[in-house]
PDB file of C-alpha atoms in Angstrom:
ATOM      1  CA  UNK A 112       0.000   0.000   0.000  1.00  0.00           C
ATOM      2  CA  UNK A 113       2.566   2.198   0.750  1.00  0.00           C
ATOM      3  CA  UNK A 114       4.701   1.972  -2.845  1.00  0.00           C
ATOM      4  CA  UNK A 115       1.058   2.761  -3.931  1.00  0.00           C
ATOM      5  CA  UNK A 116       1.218   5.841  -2.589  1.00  0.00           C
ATOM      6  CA  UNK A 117       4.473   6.683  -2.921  1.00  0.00           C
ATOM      7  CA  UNK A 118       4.265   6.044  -6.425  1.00  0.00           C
ATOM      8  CA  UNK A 119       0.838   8.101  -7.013  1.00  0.00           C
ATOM      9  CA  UNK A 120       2.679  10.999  -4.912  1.00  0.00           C
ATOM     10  CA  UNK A 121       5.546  10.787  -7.450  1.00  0.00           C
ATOM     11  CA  UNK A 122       3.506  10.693 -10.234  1.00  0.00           C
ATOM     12  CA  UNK A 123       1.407  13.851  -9.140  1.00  0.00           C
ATOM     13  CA  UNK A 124       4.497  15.745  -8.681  1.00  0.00           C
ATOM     14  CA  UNK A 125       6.249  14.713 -12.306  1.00  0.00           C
ATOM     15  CA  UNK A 126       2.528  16.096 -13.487  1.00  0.00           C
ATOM     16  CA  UNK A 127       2.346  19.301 -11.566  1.00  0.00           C
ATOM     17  CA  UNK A 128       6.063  19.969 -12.940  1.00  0.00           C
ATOM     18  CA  UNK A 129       5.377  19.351 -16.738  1.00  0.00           C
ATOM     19  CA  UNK A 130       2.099  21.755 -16.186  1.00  0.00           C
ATOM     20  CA  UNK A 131       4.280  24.314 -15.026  1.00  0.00           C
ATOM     21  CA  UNK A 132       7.073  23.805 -17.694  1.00  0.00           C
ATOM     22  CA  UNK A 133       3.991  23.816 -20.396  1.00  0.00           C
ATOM     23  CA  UNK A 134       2.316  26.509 -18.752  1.00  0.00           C
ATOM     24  CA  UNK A 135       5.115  28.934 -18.647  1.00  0.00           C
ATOM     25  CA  UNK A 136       6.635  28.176 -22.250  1.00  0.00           C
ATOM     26  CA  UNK A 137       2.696  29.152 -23.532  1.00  0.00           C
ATOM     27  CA  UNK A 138       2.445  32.361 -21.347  1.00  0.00           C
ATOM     28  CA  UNK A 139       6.080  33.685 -21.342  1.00  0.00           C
ATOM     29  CA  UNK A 140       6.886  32.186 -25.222  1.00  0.00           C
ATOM     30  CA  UNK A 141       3.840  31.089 -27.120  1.00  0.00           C
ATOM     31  CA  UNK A 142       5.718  28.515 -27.854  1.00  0.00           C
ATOM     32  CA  UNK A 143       3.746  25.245 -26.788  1.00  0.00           C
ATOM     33  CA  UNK A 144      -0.329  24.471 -25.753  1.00  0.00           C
ATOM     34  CA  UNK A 145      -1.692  21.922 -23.900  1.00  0.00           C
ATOM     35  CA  UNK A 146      -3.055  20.733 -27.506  1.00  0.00           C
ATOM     36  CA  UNK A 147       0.185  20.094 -29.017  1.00  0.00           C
ATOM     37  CA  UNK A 148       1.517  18.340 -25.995  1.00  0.00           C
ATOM     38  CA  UNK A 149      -1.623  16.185 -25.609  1.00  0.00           C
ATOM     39  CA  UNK A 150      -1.586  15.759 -29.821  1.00  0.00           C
ATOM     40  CA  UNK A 151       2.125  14.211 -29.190  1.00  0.00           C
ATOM     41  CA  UNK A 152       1.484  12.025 -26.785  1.00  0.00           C
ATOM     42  CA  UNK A 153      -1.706  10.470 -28.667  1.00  0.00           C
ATOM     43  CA  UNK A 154       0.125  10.028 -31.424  1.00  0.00           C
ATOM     44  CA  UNK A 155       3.232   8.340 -30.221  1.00  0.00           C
ATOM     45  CA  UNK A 156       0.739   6.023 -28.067  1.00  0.00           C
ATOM     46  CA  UNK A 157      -1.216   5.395 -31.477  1.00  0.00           C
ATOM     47  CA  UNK A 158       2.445   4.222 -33.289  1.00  0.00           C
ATOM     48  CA  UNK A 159       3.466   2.487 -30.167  1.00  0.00           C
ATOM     49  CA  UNK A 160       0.715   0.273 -30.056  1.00  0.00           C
ATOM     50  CA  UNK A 161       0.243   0.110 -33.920  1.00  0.00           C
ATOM     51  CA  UNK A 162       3.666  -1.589 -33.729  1.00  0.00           C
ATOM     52  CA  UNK A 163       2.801  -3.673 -30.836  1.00  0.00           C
ATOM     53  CA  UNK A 164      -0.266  -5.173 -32.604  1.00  0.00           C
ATOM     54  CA  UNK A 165       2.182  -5.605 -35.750  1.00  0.00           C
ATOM     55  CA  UNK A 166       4.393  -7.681 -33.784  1.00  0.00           C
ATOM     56  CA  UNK A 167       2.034  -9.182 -31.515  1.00  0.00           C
ATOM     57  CA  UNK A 168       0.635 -10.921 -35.052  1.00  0.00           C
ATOM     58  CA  UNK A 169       4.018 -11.951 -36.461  1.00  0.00           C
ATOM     59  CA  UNK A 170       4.682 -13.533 -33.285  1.00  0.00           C
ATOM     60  CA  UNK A 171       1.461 -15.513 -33.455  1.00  0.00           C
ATOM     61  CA  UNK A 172       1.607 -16.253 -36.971  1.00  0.00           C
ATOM     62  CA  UNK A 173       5.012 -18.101 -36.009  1.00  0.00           C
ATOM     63  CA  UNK A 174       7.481 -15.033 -37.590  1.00  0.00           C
ATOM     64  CA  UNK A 175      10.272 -14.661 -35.661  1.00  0.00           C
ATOM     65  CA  UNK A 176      10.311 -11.311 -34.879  1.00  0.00           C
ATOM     66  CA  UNK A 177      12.730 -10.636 -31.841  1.00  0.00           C
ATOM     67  CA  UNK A 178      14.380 -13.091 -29.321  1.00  0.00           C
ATOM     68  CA  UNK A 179      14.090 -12.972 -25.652  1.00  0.00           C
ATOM     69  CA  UNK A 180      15.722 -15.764 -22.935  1.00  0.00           C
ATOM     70  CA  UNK A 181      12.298 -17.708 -21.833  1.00  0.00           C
ATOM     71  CA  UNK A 182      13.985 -21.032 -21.240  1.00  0.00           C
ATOM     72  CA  UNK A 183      11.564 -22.331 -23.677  1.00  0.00           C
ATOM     73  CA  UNK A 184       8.330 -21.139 -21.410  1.00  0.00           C
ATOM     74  CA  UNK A 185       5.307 -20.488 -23.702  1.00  0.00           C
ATOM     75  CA  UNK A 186       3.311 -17.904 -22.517  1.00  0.00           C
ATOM     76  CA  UNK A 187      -0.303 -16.448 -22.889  1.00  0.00           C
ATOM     77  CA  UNK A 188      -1.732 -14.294 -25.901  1.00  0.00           C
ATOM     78  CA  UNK A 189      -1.815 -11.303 -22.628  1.00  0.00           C
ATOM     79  CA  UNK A 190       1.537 -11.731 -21.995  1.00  0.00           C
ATOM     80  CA  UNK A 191       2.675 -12.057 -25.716  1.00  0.00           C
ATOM     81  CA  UNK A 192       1.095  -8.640 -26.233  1.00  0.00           C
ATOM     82  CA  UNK A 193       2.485  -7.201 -23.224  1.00  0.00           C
ATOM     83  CA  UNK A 194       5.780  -8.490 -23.936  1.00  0.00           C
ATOM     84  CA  UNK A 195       5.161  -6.894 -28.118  1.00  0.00           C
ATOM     85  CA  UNK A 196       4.076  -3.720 -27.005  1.00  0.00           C
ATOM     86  CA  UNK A 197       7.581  -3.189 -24.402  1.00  0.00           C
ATOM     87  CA  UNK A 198       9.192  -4.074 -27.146  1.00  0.00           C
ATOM     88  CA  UNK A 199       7.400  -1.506 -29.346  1.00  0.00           C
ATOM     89  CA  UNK A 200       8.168   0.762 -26.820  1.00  0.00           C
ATOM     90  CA  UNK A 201      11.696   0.543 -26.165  1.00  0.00           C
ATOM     91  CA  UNK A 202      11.870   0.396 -30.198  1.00  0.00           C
ATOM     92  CA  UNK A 203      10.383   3.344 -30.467  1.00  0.00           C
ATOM     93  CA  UNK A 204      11.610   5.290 -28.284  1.00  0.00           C
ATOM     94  CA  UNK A 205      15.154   4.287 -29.292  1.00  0.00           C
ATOM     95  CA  UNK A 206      16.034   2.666 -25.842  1.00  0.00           C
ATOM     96  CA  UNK A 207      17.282  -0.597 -26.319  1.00  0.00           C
ATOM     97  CA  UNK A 208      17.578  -2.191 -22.942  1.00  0.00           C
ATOM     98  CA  UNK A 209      19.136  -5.456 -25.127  1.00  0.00           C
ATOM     99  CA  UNK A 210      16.968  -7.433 -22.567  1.00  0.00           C
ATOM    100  CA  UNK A 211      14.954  -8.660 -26.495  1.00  0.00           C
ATOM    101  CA  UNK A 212      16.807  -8.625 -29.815  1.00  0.00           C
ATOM    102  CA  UNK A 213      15.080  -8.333 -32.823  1.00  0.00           C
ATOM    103  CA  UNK A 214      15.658 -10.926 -35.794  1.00  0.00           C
ATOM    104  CA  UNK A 215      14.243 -11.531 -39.180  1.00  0.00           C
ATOM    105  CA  UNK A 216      12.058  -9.102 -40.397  1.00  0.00           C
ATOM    106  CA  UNK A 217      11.628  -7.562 -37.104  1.00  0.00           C
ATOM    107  CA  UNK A 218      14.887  -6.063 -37.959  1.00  0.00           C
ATOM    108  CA  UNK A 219      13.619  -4.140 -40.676  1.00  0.00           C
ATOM    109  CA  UNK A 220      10.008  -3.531 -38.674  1.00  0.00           C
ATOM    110  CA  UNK A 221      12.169  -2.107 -35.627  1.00  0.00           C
ATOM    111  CA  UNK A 222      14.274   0.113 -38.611  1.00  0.00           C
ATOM    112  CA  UNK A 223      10.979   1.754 -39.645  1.00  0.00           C
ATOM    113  CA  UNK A 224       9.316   2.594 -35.933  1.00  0.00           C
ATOM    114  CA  UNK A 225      12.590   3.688 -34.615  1.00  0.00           C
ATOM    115  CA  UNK A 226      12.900   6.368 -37.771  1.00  0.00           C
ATOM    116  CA  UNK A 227       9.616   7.593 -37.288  1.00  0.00           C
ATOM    117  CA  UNK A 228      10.243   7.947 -33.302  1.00  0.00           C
ATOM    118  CA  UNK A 229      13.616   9.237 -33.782  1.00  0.00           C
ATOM    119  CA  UNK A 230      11.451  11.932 -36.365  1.00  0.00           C
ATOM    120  CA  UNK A 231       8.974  12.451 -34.652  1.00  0.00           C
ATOM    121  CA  UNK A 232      10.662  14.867 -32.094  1.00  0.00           C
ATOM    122  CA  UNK A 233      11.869  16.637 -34.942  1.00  0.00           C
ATOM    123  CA  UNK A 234       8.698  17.401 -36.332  1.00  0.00           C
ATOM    124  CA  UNK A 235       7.363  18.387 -32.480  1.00  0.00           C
ATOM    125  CA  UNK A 236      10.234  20.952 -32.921  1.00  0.00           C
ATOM    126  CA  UNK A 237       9.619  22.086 -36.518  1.00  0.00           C
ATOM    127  CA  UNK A 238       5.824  22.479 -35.435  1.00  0.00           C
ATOM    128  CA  UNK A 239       6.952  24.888 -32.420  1.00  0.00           C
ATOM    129  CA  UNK A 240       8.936  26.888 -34.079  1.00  0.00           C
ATOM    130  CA  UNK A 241       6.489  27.418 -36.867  1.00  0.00           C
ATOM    131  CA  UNK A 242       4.375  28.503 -34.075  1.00  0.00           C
ATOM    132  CA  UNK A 243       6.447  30.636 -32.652  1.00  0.00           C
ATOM    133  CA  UNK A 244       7.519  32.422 -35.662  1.00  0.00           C
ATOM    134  CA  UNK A 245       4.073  33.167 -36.959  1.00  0.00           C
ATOM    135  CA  UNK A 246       3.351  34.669 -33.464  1.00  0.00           C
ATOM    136  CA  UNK A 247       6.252  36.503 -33.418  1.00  0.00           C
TER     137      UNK A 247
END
């Protein structure tokens, strides 16, 4: 109960300080809105998951698609998708714990999402400044 709380606390404090950040980049700069920031995280939770389903349904179909160290367990469709959409994730978002590896054409699957999460901070950027300038 208490790393419940502790947790929610944390959480409620990492919220209050991107408000502020947010908040004070639209007053002070026009730079940023709620919408934008809100518009970002819908869409990288739209390709996270896209990609998740994608390799959730290679994995079923038998494609090997990335390698983790089960010991030969098999596990359940929830898991399977849990376990696709982490590794979605970390793709994505360029992390790369090496905990799963991808292989075959998960390779080339992983190439793709990381480019458009690697671009997709770019554009964030590109969209700002745009912003900024015609405000300006």
């Amino acid at each position: 109960m208490v790393t419940v709380i502790v947790s929610a606390v944390c959480l409620l404090i990492i919220a209050g300080a991107l408000r502020q950040i947010f908040s004070s980049l639209e007053a002070e700069y026009r730079m940023f809105s709620h919408h934008l920031f809100i518009s970002i995280l819908m869409l990288y939770t739209i390709v996270l998951i896209g990609f998740g389903i994608i390799y959730f349904i290679l994995v079923e179909e038998g494609v090997p698609v990335y390698r983790e160290d089960l010991n030969g367990e098999s596990l359940s469709w929830v898991h399977e998708m849990a376990r696709s959409l982490y590794f979605s994730g970390v793709t994505l978002f360029t992390v790369g714990y090496g905990d799963m590896i991808p292989v075959g054409i998960g390779r080339w699957i992983a190439i793709v999402e990381a480019m458009v999460g690697y671009s997709l901070p770019a554009a964030l950027v590109a969209k700002v400044w745009m912003n900024y300038k015609e405000d300006s």
